[in-house]
mmCIF file of C-alpha atoms and ligand atoms in Angstrom:
data_model
loop_
_atom_site.group_PDB
_atom_site.id
_atom_site.type_symbol
_atom_site.label_atom_id
_atom_site.label_comp_id
_atom_site.label_asym_id
_atom_site.label_seq_id
_atom_site.Cartn_x
_atom_site.Cartn_y
_atom_site.Cartn_z
ATOM 1 C CA MET H 441 -2.287 63.537 92.091
ATOM 2 C CA LYS H 442 -4.111 60.079 91.597
ATOM 3 C CA ALA H 443 -2.213 56.830 92.453
ATOM 4 C CA ILE H 444 -2.913 53.429 93.694
ATOM 5 C CA ILE H 445 -2.966 52.739 97.051
ATOM 6 C CA ILE H 446 -1.874 48.989 98.782
ATOM 7 C CA THR H 447 -4.211 49.791 101.629
ATOM 8 C CA LYS H 448 -3.981 46.631 103.624
ATOM 9 C CA PRO H 449 -1.799 43.705 102.541
ATOM 10 C CA GLY H 450 -4.222 41.282 100.694
ATOM 11 C CA ALA H 451 -6.207 40.318 97.769
ATOM 12 C CA PRO H 452 -6.676 42.726 94.419
ATOM 13 C CA GLU H 453 -9.069 43.981 95.590
ATOM 14 C CA VAL H 454 -6.910 46.234 98.428
ATOM 15 C CA LEU H 455 -5.515 48.110 95.566
ATOM 16 C CA LYS H 456 -7.397 51.269 95.422
ATOM 17 C CA ILE H 457 -7.282 54.747 93.848
ATOM 18 C CA LYS H 458 -6.790 57.490 95.934
ATOM 19 C CA GLU H 459 -5.351 61.082 96.041
ATOM 20 C CA ARG H 460 -1.934 61.978 97.067
ATOM 21 C CA GLU H 461 0.582 64.749 97.260
ATOM 22 C CA LYS H 462 2.277 65.409 93.610
ATOM 23 C CA PRO H 463 6.518 64.478 94.624
ATOM 24 C CA GLN H 464 9.263 67.080 94.163
ATOM 25 C CA PRO H 465 12.142 66.167 92.765
ATOM 26 C CA LYS H 466 15.392 66.624 94.263
ATOM 27 C CA PRO H 467 18.469 68.042 93.238
ATOM 28 C CA ASN H 468 19.894 64.803 91.620
ATOM 29 C CA GLU H 469 16.144 63.574 90.329
ATOM 30 C CA VAL H 470 13.561 64.086 88.042
ATOM 31 C CA LEU H 471 9.634 64.360 87.834
ATOM 32 C CA ILE H 472 7.871 62.244 85.543
ATOM 33 C CA ARG H 473 4.737 62.886 84.214
ATOM 34 C CA ILE H 474 3.892 58.992 83.472
ATOM 35 C CA LYS H 475 1.929 57.868 80.697
ATOM 36 C CA ALA H 476 2.329 53.879 81.027
ATOM 37 C CA ALA H 477 3.977 51.691 84.295
ATOM 38 C CA GLY H 478 4.465 48.275 84.055
ATOM 39 C CA VAL H 479 3.082 45.815 86.556
ATOM 40 C CA ASN H 480 5.763 43.329 87.248
ATOM 41 C CA ARG H 481 5.409 39.844 89.637
ATOM 42 C CA PRO H 482 7.171 41.509 92.743
ATOM 43 C CA ASP H 483 4.389 44.133 92.671
ATOM 44 C CA VAL H 484 2.155 40.998 93.493
ATOM 45 C CA PHE H 485 4.400 40.421 96.662
ATOM 46 C CA GLN H 486 4.874 43.729 97.570
ATOM 47 C CA ARG H 487 0.719 43.636 97.373
ATOM 48 C CA LYS H 488 0.398 40.683 99.323
ATOM 49 C CA GLY H 489 3.035 42.375 101.918
ATOM 50 C CA ASN H 490 5.834 39.905 101.288
ATOM 51 C CA TYR H 491 8.026 42.562 99.625
ATOM 52 C CA PRO H 492 8.540 45.639 101.342
ATOM 53 C CA ALA H 493 9.578 48.856 99.389
ATOM 54 C CA PRO H 494 12.929 50.463 99.797
ATOM 55 C CA THR H 495 12.854 53.444 102.542
ATOM 56 C CA ASN H 496 13.457 56.117 100.026
ATOM 57 C CA VAL H 497 9.903 55.526 98.052
ATOM 58 C CA PRO H 498 6.496 55.418 98.449
ATOM 59 C CA GLN H 499 5.820 52.467 100.835
ATOM 60 C CA ASP H 500 2.575 51.942 99.619
ATOM 61 C CA ILE H 501 2.352 52.491 95.734
ATOM 62 C CA PRO H 502 3.800 49.683 93.933
ATOM 63 C CA GLY H 503 5.213 49.988 90.529
ATOM 64 C CA LEU H 504 8.657 49.639 89.581
ATOM 65 C CA GLU H 505 9.043 50.561 85.837
ATOM 66 C CA VAL H 506 7.178 53.844 83.905
ATOM 67 C CA ALA H 507 7.552 55.875 80.633
ATOM 68 C CA GLY H 508 6.553 59.531 80.486
ATOM 69 C CA ILE H 509 7.219 63.006 80.167
ATOM 70 C CA VAL H 510 9.881 65.054 82.269
ATOM 71 C CA GLY H 511 7.914 67.631 83.831
ATOM 72 C CA GLU H 512 10.513 69.092 86.296
ATOM 73 C CA ILE H 513 14.354 68.652 86.791
ATOM 74 C CA GLY H 514 16.368 69.192 89.741
ATOM 75 C CA ALA H 515 18.845 71.777 89.976
ATOM 76 C CA GLU H 516 21.745 69.178 89.545
ATOM 77 C CA VAL H 517 20.227 67.453 86.824
ATOM 78 C CA THR H 518 22.247 68.317 83.217
ATOM 79 C CA GLN H 519 21.097 65.234 80.922
ATOM 80 C CA TRP H 520 17.532 65.908 80.682
ATOM 81 C CA LYS H 521 15.267 68.854 80.125
ATOM 82 C CA THR H 522 11.388 69.401 80.839
ATOM 83 C CA GLY H 523 9.849 67.661 78.022
ATOM 84 C CA ASP H 524 11.927 64.719 76.840
ATOM 85 C CA LYS H 525 10.343 61.281 76.895
ATOM 86 C CA VAL H 526 11.868 58.809 78.918
ATOM 87 C CA CYS H 527 11.224 55.144 80.846
ATOM 88 C CA ALA H 528 12.591 54.647 84.169
ATOM 89 C CA LEU H 529 13.481 51.867 86.562
ATOM 90 C CA LEU H 530 11.665 53.270 89.893
ATOM 91 C CA GLY H 531 12.283 51.392 93.652
ATOM 92 C CA GLY H 532 8.339 51.963 93.984
ATOM 93 C CA GLY H 533 6.106 54.443 93.416
ATOM 94 C CA GLY H 534 5.106 53.807 89.417
ATOM 95 C CA TYR H 535 1.090 53.357 89.940
ATOM 96 C CA ALA H 536 0.888 57.423 89.358
ATOM 97 C CA GLU H 537 0.205 60.455 87.489
ATOM 98 C CA PHE H 538 3.619 61.378 88.883
ATOM 99 C CA ALA H 539 6.806 60.012 90.389
ATOM 100 C CA VAL H 540 10.040 61.105 91.217
ATOM 101 C CA VAL H 541 13.354 59.457 90.405
ATOM 102 C CA ASP H 542 17.262 59.739 90.566
ATOM 103 C CA ALA H 543 18.074 60.942 86.411
ATOM 104 C CA ARG H 544 20.687 58.617 85.953
ATOM 105 C CA HIS H 545 18.054 55.757 86.162
ATOM 106 C CA CYS H 546 16.154 57.188 83.143
ATOM 107 C CA LEU H 547 16.597 56.331 79.241
ATOM 108 C CA PRO H 548 15.277 57.874 76.514
ATOM 109 C CA VAL H 549 11.973 56.431 74.654
ATOM 110 C CA PRO H 550 13.659 54.356 71.982
ATOM 111 C CA SER H 551 12.602 55.491 68.874
ATOM 112 C CA ASN H 552 8.999 54.806 67.545
ATOM 113 C CA TRP H 553 8.274 53.208 70.974
ATOM 114 C CA SER H 554 4.946 54.093 72.540
ATOM 115 C CA PHE H 555 5.011 54.938 76.390
ATOM 116 C CA VAL H 556 2.921 51.802 76.966
ATOM 117 C CA GLU H 557 5.807 49.685 75.349
ATOM 118 C CA ALA H 558 8.930 51.643 76.615
ATOM 119 C CA ALA H 559 7.551 51.287 80.304
ATOM 120 C CA SER H 560 7.521 47.521 79.569
ATOM 121 C CA LEU H 561 11.438 47.426 79.219
ATOM 122 C CA PRO H 562 13.160 48.810 82.409
ATOM 123 C CA GLU H 563 12.447 46.080 85.191
ATOM 124 C CA THR H 564 12.983 43.320 82.858
ATOM 125 C CA VAL H 565 16.183 44.690 81.017
ATOM 126 C CA PHE H 566 17.775 45.740 84.054
ATOM 127 C CA THR H 567 17.372 42.495 85.658
ATOM 128 C CA VAL H 568 18.217 40.653 82.504
ATOM 129 C CA TRP H 569 21.380 42.124 81.803
ATOM 130 C CA GLN H 570 22.521 42.069 85.296
ATOM 131 C CA ASN H 571 21.738 38.317 85.289
ATOM 132 C CA VAL H 572 22.129 36.652 82.102
ATOM 133 C CA PHE H 573 25.097 38.806 80.846
ATOM 134 C CA LEU H 574 26.831 40.397 84.268
ATOM 135 C CA ARG H 575 26.987 37.930 86.615
ATOM 136 C CA GLY H 576 25.938 35.122 84.098
ATOM 137 C CA SER H 577 28.657 35.958 81.110
ATOM 138 C CA LEU H 578 26.723 34.476 78.643
ATOM 139 C CA LYS H 579 28.474 34.818 75.409
ATOM 140 C CA SER H 580 27.885 34.567 71.590
ATOM 141 C CA GLY H 581 27.681 30.812 70.716
ATOM 142 C CA GLU H 582 26.487 29.511 74.272
ATOM 143 C CA ILE H 583 23.350 27.849 74.953
ATOM 144 C CA PHE H 584 21.247 29.416 77.367
ATOM 145 C CA LEU H 585 17.974 28.429 78.899
ATOM 146 C CA VAL H 586 15.340 30.237 80.816
ATOM 147 C CA HIS H 587 12.574 29.162 82.695
ATOM 148 C CA GLY H 588 9.460 30.858 82.780
ATOM 149 C CA GLY H 589 9.818 31.702 79.183
ATOM 150 C CA SER H 590 6.703 33.530 78.471
ATOM 151 C CA SER H 591 6.840 35.889 81.895
ATOM 152 C CA GLY H 592 7.956 39.752 81.180
ATOM 153 C CA ILE H 593 11.287 38.364 82.312
ATOM 154 C CA GLY H 594 11.169 35.552 80.171
ATOM 155 C CA ILE H 595 10.513 37.145 76.749
ATOM 156 C CA THR H 596 13.080 39.664 77.294
ATOM 157 C CA ALA H 597 15.743 37.311 77.935
ATOM 158 C CA ILE H 598 15.186 35.456 74.919
ATOM 159 C CA GLN H 599 15.073 38.121 73.148
ATOM 160 C CA LEU H 600 18.294 39.974 74.585
ATOM 161 C CA ALA H 601 20.035 36.356 74.342
ATOM 162 C CA LYS H 602 19.117 35.522 70.896
ATOM 163 C CA ALA H 603 20.246 39.106 69.707
ATOM 164 C CA PHE H 604 23.980 38.692 71.225
ATOM 165 C CA GLY H 605 24.340 35.466 69.413
ATOM 166 C CA ALA H 606 23.356 32.675 72.096
ATOM 167 C CA GLU H 607 21.472 29.374 71.244
ATOM 168 C CA VAL H 608 18.202 29.988 73.148
ATOM 169 C CA TYR H 609 15.872 27.335 75.453
ATOM 170 C CA ALA H 610 12.997 28.196 77.314
ATOM 171 C CA THR H 611 10.281 26.185 79.477
ATOM 172 C CA ALA H 612 6.794 27.513 79.999
ATOM 173 C CA GLY H 613 3.119 26.092 80.793
ATOM 174 C CA SER H 614 1.588 25.747 78.094
ATOM 175 C CA GLU H 615 1.903 24.906 74.099
ATOM 176 C CA GLU H 616 0.730 28.511 73.239
ATOM 177 C CA LYS H 617 3.233 29.535 75.739
ATOM 178 C CA CYS H 618 5.837 27.863 74.506
ATOM 179 C CA LYS H 619 5.074 29.066 70.376
ATOM 180 C CA ALA H 620 5.431 32.551 71.549
ATOM 181 C CA CYS H 621 8.827 31.691 73.146
ATOM 182 C CA GLU H 622 9.812 30.398 69.916
ATOM 183 C CA ASP H 623 8.424 32.812 67.739
ATOM 184 C CA LEU H 624 10.509 35.058 69.909
ATOM 185 C CA GLY H 625 13.511 33.425 68.780
ATOM 186 C CA ALA H 626 13.792 30.294 71.259
ATOM 187 C CA LYS H 627 15.360 27.107 68.789
ATOM 188 C CA ARG H 628 12.931 24.858 71.231
ATOM 189 C CA SER H 629 10.501 25.970 74.159
ATOM 190 C CA ILE H 630 9.392 22.687 76.788
ATOM 191 C CA ASN H 631 5.843 22.429 77.821
ATOM 192 C CA TYR H 632 7.397 21.527 81.254
ATOM 193 C CA LYS H 633 3.973 20.199 82.030
ATOM 194 C CA LYS H 634 4.134 17.672 79.583
ATOM 195 C CA GLU H 635 8.140 16.962 79.245
ATOM 196 C CA ASP H 636 10.997 16.638 81.296
ATOM 197 C CA PHE H 637 12.912 20.058 80.660
ATOM 198 C CA GLU H 638 16.118 17.616 81.763
ATOM 199 C CA GLU H 639 15.115 14.749 79.813
ATOM 200 C CA VAL H 640 15.350 17.096 76.688
ATOM 201 C CA LEU H 641 18.164 19.100 76.863
ATOM 202 C CA LYS H 642 20.695 16.630 78.550
ATOM 203 C CA ASP H 643 22.369 15.525 75.284
ATOM 204 C CA ILE H 644 22.712 19.157 74.188
ATOM 205 C CA GLY H 645 23.651 20.832 77.740
ATOM 206 C CA VAL H 646 23.545 24.324 78.779
ATOM 207 C CA ASP H 647 26.191 27.284 79.267
ATOM 208 C CA VAL H 648 23.949 29.891 81.351
ATOM 209 C CA ILE H 649 20.585 29.486 82.849
ATOM 210 C CA LEU H 650 18.206 31.962 84.269
ATOM 211 C CA ASP H 651 15.767 30.449 86.949
ATOM 212 C CA MET H 652 13.173 31.975 88.897
ATOM 213 C CA VAL H 653 11.176 28.737 89.739
ATOM 214 C CA GLY H 654 13.957 26.843 92.308
ATOM 215 C CA GLY H 655 12.672 23.921 93.853
ATOM 216 C CA ASP H 656 12.895 20.531 92.088
ATOM 217 C CA TYR H 657 14.587 22.624 89.184
ATOM 218 C CA ILE H 658 17.855 23.513 91.206
ATOM 219 C CA LEU H 659 19.280 19.895 91.005
ATOM 220 C CA LYS H 660 17.920 19.385 87.777
ATOM 221 C CA ASN H 661 19.644 22.636 86.884
ATOM 222 C CA ILE H 662 23.038 21.750 87.857
ATOM 223 C CA ARG H 663 22.985 18.095 86.558
ATOM 224 C CA LEU H 664 21.908 19.839 82.697
ATOM 225 C CA LEU H 665 25.286 22.658 82.958
ATOM 226 C CA LYS H 666 27.983 22.133 81.111
ATOM 227 C CA ALA H 667 31.486 22.406 82.549
ATOM 228 C CA ASP H 668 31.954 25.775 83.505
ATOM 229 C CA GLY H 669 28.236 26.503 83.535
ATOM 230 C CA ARG H 670 26.178 29.233 85.406
ATOM 231 C CA LEU H 671 23.535 29.041 87.310
ATOM 232 C CA VAL H 672 21.327 32.013 88.039
ATOM 233 C CA TYR H 673 18.949 33.027 90.529
ATOM 234 C CA ILE H 674 16.056 35.911 90.444
ATOM 235 C CA ASN H 675 13.604 33.716 92.298
ATOM 236 C CA ALA H 676 12.636 30.561 93.568
ATOM 237 C CA MET H 677 8.680 30.336 93.279
ATOM 238 C CA GLN H 678 8.771 26.847 94.150
ATOM 239 C CA GLY H 679 11.160 27.043 97.086
ATOM 240 C CA GLY H 680 14.766 27.865 97.765
ATOM 241 C CA LYS H 681 15.917 24.653 99.371
ATOM 242 C CA ALA H 682 17.770 21.502 97.669
ATOM 243 C CA GLU H 683 20.854 19.004 98.858
ATOM 244 C CA ILE H 684 23.568 19.892 96.824
ATOM 245 C CA ASP H 685 26.666 17.728 96.481
ATOM 246 C CA VAL H 686 29.275 19.897 95.824
ATOM 247 C CA SER H 687 31.541 17.634 94.087
ATOM 248 C CA ASP H 688 28.884 18.298 91.171
ATOM 249 C CA ILE H 689 30.396 21.793 91.388
ATOM 250 C CA MET H 690 33.813 21.598 91.508
ATOM 251 C CA LYS H 691 33.797 18.692 89.167
ATOM 252 C CA LYS H 692 32.037 20.957 86.472
ATOM 253 C CA ARG H 693 33.736 23.796 87.996
ATOM 254 C CA LEU H 694 30.033 25.372 88.393
ATOM 255 C CA THR H 695 28.981 28.885 89.346
ATOM 256 C CA LEU H 696 25.832 29.513 91.131
ATOM 257 C CA THR H 697 24.897 32.792 91.760
ATOM 258 C CA GLY H 698 21.920 35.422 91.661
ATOM 259 C CA SER H 699 20.734 38.949 92.350
ATOM 260 C CA THR H 700 17.859 41.317 93.739
ATOM 261 C CA LEU H 701 17.122 44.096 91.770
ATOM 262 C CA ARG H 702 15.591 46.482 93.741
ATOM 263 C CA ASN H 703 17.506 46.778 96.910
ATOM 264 C CA ARG H 704 20.769 47.855 95.215
ATOM 265 C CA ASP H 705 21.925 51.314 95.528
ATOM 266 C CA ALA H 706 21.451 54.120 93.207
ATOM 267 C CA SER H 707 24.950 54.417 92.282
ATOM 268 C CA PHE H 708 24.901 50.357 90.853
ATOM 269 C CA LYS H 709 21.367 50.967 89.080
ATOM 270 C CA ALA H 710 23.160 54.193 87.140
ATOM 271 C CA GLN H 711 26.002 52.070 86.285
ATOM 272 C CA LEU H 712 23.545 49.425 85.104
ATOM 273 C CA SER H 713 21.406 51.870 82.867
ATOM 274 C CA ALA H 714 24.779 53.481 81.465
ATOM 275 C CA ALA H 715 25.864 49.726 80.837
ATOM 276 C CA ILE H 716 22.212 48.945 78.872
ATOM 277 C CA LYS H 717 22.267 52.594 76.775
ATOM 278 C CA GLU H 718 25.405 51.218 75.110
ATOM 279 C CA ASN H 719 24.365 47.563 74.810
ATOM 280 C CA VAL H 720 21.119 46.972 74.678
ATOM 281 C CA TRP H 721 19.777 50.407 73.529
ATOM 282 C CA PRO H 722 21.376 50.017 70.070
ATOM 283 C CA VAL H 723 19.607 46.442 69.691
ATOM 284 C CA LEU H 724 16.090 48.049 70.324
ATOM 285 C CA GLU H 725 16.631 50.963 67.756
ATOM 286 C CA ALA H 726 17.810 48.158 65.283
ATOM 287 C CA GLY H 727 14.790 46.450 65.587
ATOM 288 C CA LYS H 728 16.179 43.404 66.596
ATOM 289 C CA PHE H 729 13.829 43.184 70.080
ATOM 290 C CA LYS H 730 9.836 43.900 70.046
ATOM 291 C CA PRO H 731 7.506 44.472 73.189
ATOM 292 C CA VAL H 732 5.302 41.845 73.913
ATOM 293 C CA ILE H 733 2.509 43.682 75.491
ATOM 294 C CA TYR H 734 -0.431 40.869 76.708
ATOM 295 C CA LYS H 735 -3.359 43.665 78.245
ATOM 296 C CA THR H 736 -3.275 47.198 79.177
ATOM 297 C CA PHE H 737 -5.348 48.726 82.132
ATOM 298 C CA LYS H 738 -5.972 51.686 82.974
ATOM 299 C CA LEU H 739 -4.560 52.873 85.979
ATOM 300 C CA GLU H 740 -8.171 53.142 87.929
ATOM 301 C CA ASP H 741 -8.222 48.798 86.891
ATOM 302 C CA ALA H 742 -4.546 47.809 88.797
ATOM 303 C CA ALA H 743 -6.467 45.552 90.809
ATOM 304 C CA ALA H 744 -7.628 43.535 87.568
ATOM 305 C CA ALA H 745 -4.147 43.836 85.983
ATOM 306 C CA HIS H 746 -2.943 41.878 89.557
ATOM 307 C CA GLN H 747 -6.036 39.257 89.101
ATOM 308 C CA LEU H 748 -4.725 38.725 85.500
ATOM 309 C CA MET H 749 -1.070 38.175 86.564
ATOM 310 C CA GLU H 750 -1.867 36.092 89.303
ATOM 311 C CA SER H 751 -3.753 33.784 86.962
ATOM 312 C CA SER H 752 -0.494 33.412 84.951
ATOM 313 C CA GLU H 753 -2.505 33.178 81.294
ATOM 314 C CA HIS H 754 -0.409 36.332 80.428
ATOM 315 C CA ILE H 755 2.276 36.022 77.877
ATOM 316 C CA GLY H 756 4.620 39.173 78.032
ATOM 317 C CA LYS H 757 3.647 42.157 79.882
ATOM 318 C CA ILE H 758 0.677 43.368 81.922
ATOM 319 C CA MET H 759 0.653 47.219 81.568
ATOM 320 C CA LEU H 760 -0.939 50.551 82.584
ATOM 321 C CA GLU H 761 -1.810 53.578 80.978
ATOM 322 C CA ILE H 762 -2.218 56.850 82.674
HETATM 323 N N1 LIG X 1521 15.771 39.317 91.397
HETATM 324 C C1 LIG X 1521 15.340 40.317 90.595
HETATM 325 O O1 LIG X 1521 15.784 41.202 90.614
HETATM 326 C C2 LIG X 1521 14.097 39.934 89.858
HETATM 327 C C3 LIG X 1521 13.546 41.259 89.362
HETATM 328 C C4 LIG X 1521 12.431 41.027 88.842
HETATM 329 C C5 LIG X 1521 11.104 40.245 88.778
HETATM 330 N N2 LIG X 1521 12.489 38.792 89.180
HETATM 331 C C6 LIG X 1521 11.443 37.436 89.042
HETATM 332 O O2 LIG X 1521 11.284 36.933 87.740
HETATM 333 C C7 LIG X 1521 9.928 36.739 88.004
HETATM 334 C C8 LIG X 1521 9.182 36.771 86.765
HETATM 335 O O3 LIG X 1521 9.029 37.952 87.047
HETATM 336 P P1 LIG X 1521 7.749 38.672 86.094
HETATM 337 O O4 LIG X 1521 7.244 39.707 86.537
HETATM 338 O O5 LIG X 1521 8.223 38.580 84.606
HETATM 339 O O6 LIG X 1521 6.163 38.061 86.184
HETATM 340 P P2 LIG X 1521 5.471 36.948 85.197
HETATM 341 O O7 LIG X 1521 5.157 37.569 84.145
HETATM 342 O O8 LIG X 1521 4.431 36.896 86.154
HETATM 343 O O9 LIG X 1521 5.973 35.696 85.548
HETATM 344 C C9 LIG X 1521 6.036 34.501 86.372
HETATM 345 C C10 LIG X 1521 5.924 33.551 85.307
HETATM 346 O O10 LIG X 1521 6.291 32.431 86.241
HETATM 347 C C11 LIG X 1521 5.375 30.956 85.704
HETATM 348 N N3 LIG X 1521 5.108 30.634 87.062
HETATM 349 C C12 LIG X 1521 4.091 31.280 87.846
HETATM 350 N N4 LIG X 1521 4.223 31.255 89.479
HETATM 351 C C13 LIG X 1521 4.862 30.031 89.232
HETATM 352 C C14 LIG X 1521 5.450 28.858 90.029
HETATM 353 N N5 LIG X 1521 4.758 28.487 91.549
HETATM 354 N N6 LIG X 1521 6.130 27.971 89.767
HETATM 355 C C15 LIG X 1521 6.878 28.078 88.375
HETATM 356 N N7 LIG X 1521 6.491 28.778 87.449
HETATM 357 C C16 LIG X 1521 5.605 29.773 87.971
HETATM 358 C C17 LIG X 1521 4.397 31.463 85.209
HETATM 359 O O11 LIG X 1521 4.643 30.970 83.604
HETATM 360 P P3 LIG X 1521 4.025 29.500 83.442
HETATM 361 O O12 LIG X 1521 2.746 29.559 83.314
HETATM 362 O O13 LIG X 1521 4.620 28.901 82.536
HETATM 363 O O14 LIG X 1521 4.291 28.547 84.633
HETATM 364 C C18 LIG X 1521 4.760 32.955 84.998
HETATM 365 O O15 LIG X 1521 4.401 33.557 83.497
HETATM 366 C C19 LIG X 1521 9.035 36.530 89.584
HETATM 367 O O16 LIG X 1521 9.426 35.534 90.151
HETATM 368 C C20 LIG X 1521 9.903 37.962 89.806
HETATM 369 O O17 LIG X 1521 10.156 37.667 91.055
HETATM 370 C C21 LIG X 1521 13.227 39.104 89.868
#
């Protein structure tokens, strides 16, 4: 099969298309003939050598989410059959013609969604469900702020939070990105290059914040949270260190939490998948969530897809089509 290989840590050009042996499914796995794969920021970190793959997936093929057709099933798999259209969360190996995955980590392609659209879902939906709704316990009627609102994660967080009844605010780095966030359901999106989000939101207060920026956002976030507020970290691109006065946490009874998805065990991801099928898939089927695909590249052009992601010009998802 053809696959994109990280030939050495470095710039996008280290991604090369090569021949690799087609993987064989274990008894609990399915083999997917991949039609589309999502590009995620963690793939860029992996390519640079800063985010090693877990040991049970190909070490040098990036790709955390795919959609395609079930080609083979392992002996113990009962919930899928050959020919089913699925999308799946992978620990790696998605930039390829085939991948094997635990059958429990697959979800059906929603009705009337293309493979490219379906492949844009797993990594962000699993991350947002876990962090905003489980760790952050966002409830209907609460106020939610997501930083990086136009990112793949951001567009998912805005739409799901809105669909579940929250009042949504976002930050993003341009007027165009802010407009996109508002078109997706944010009540107000703040261009952080022109305005201080803390100043804009301080009189409103926020119940749950999803942050991937860190740095000087850490203390601003803590100051913005209302009593019993929750601050959830999924990355800290501007740095993870801050000096925090715990009395601020005590006085407002705040919860500071966060998580990473990729290193969680297979059973945890299976539980998450089942919860997402029950809670999120009906939202997709009801048309209350739309895929936001910024650009789709051919598999062999993965380097160009990474260049685009590193430019941060995109709004929503960057995809590969196989
Ligand atoms: N913990 C987890 O389980 C998990 C899982 C998936 C993703 N993530 C993290 O979630 C984040 C979003 O992932 P994604 O795939 O959606 O990426 P993405 O689409 O590339 O989004 C990243 C966004 O962050 C902003 N940004 C980029 N560099 C920045 C910097 N140095 N400081 C502040 N903002 C910056 C950019 O928007 P602006 O132009 O508006 O600044 C960009 O749109 C990444 O940090 C990723 O590592 C975490």
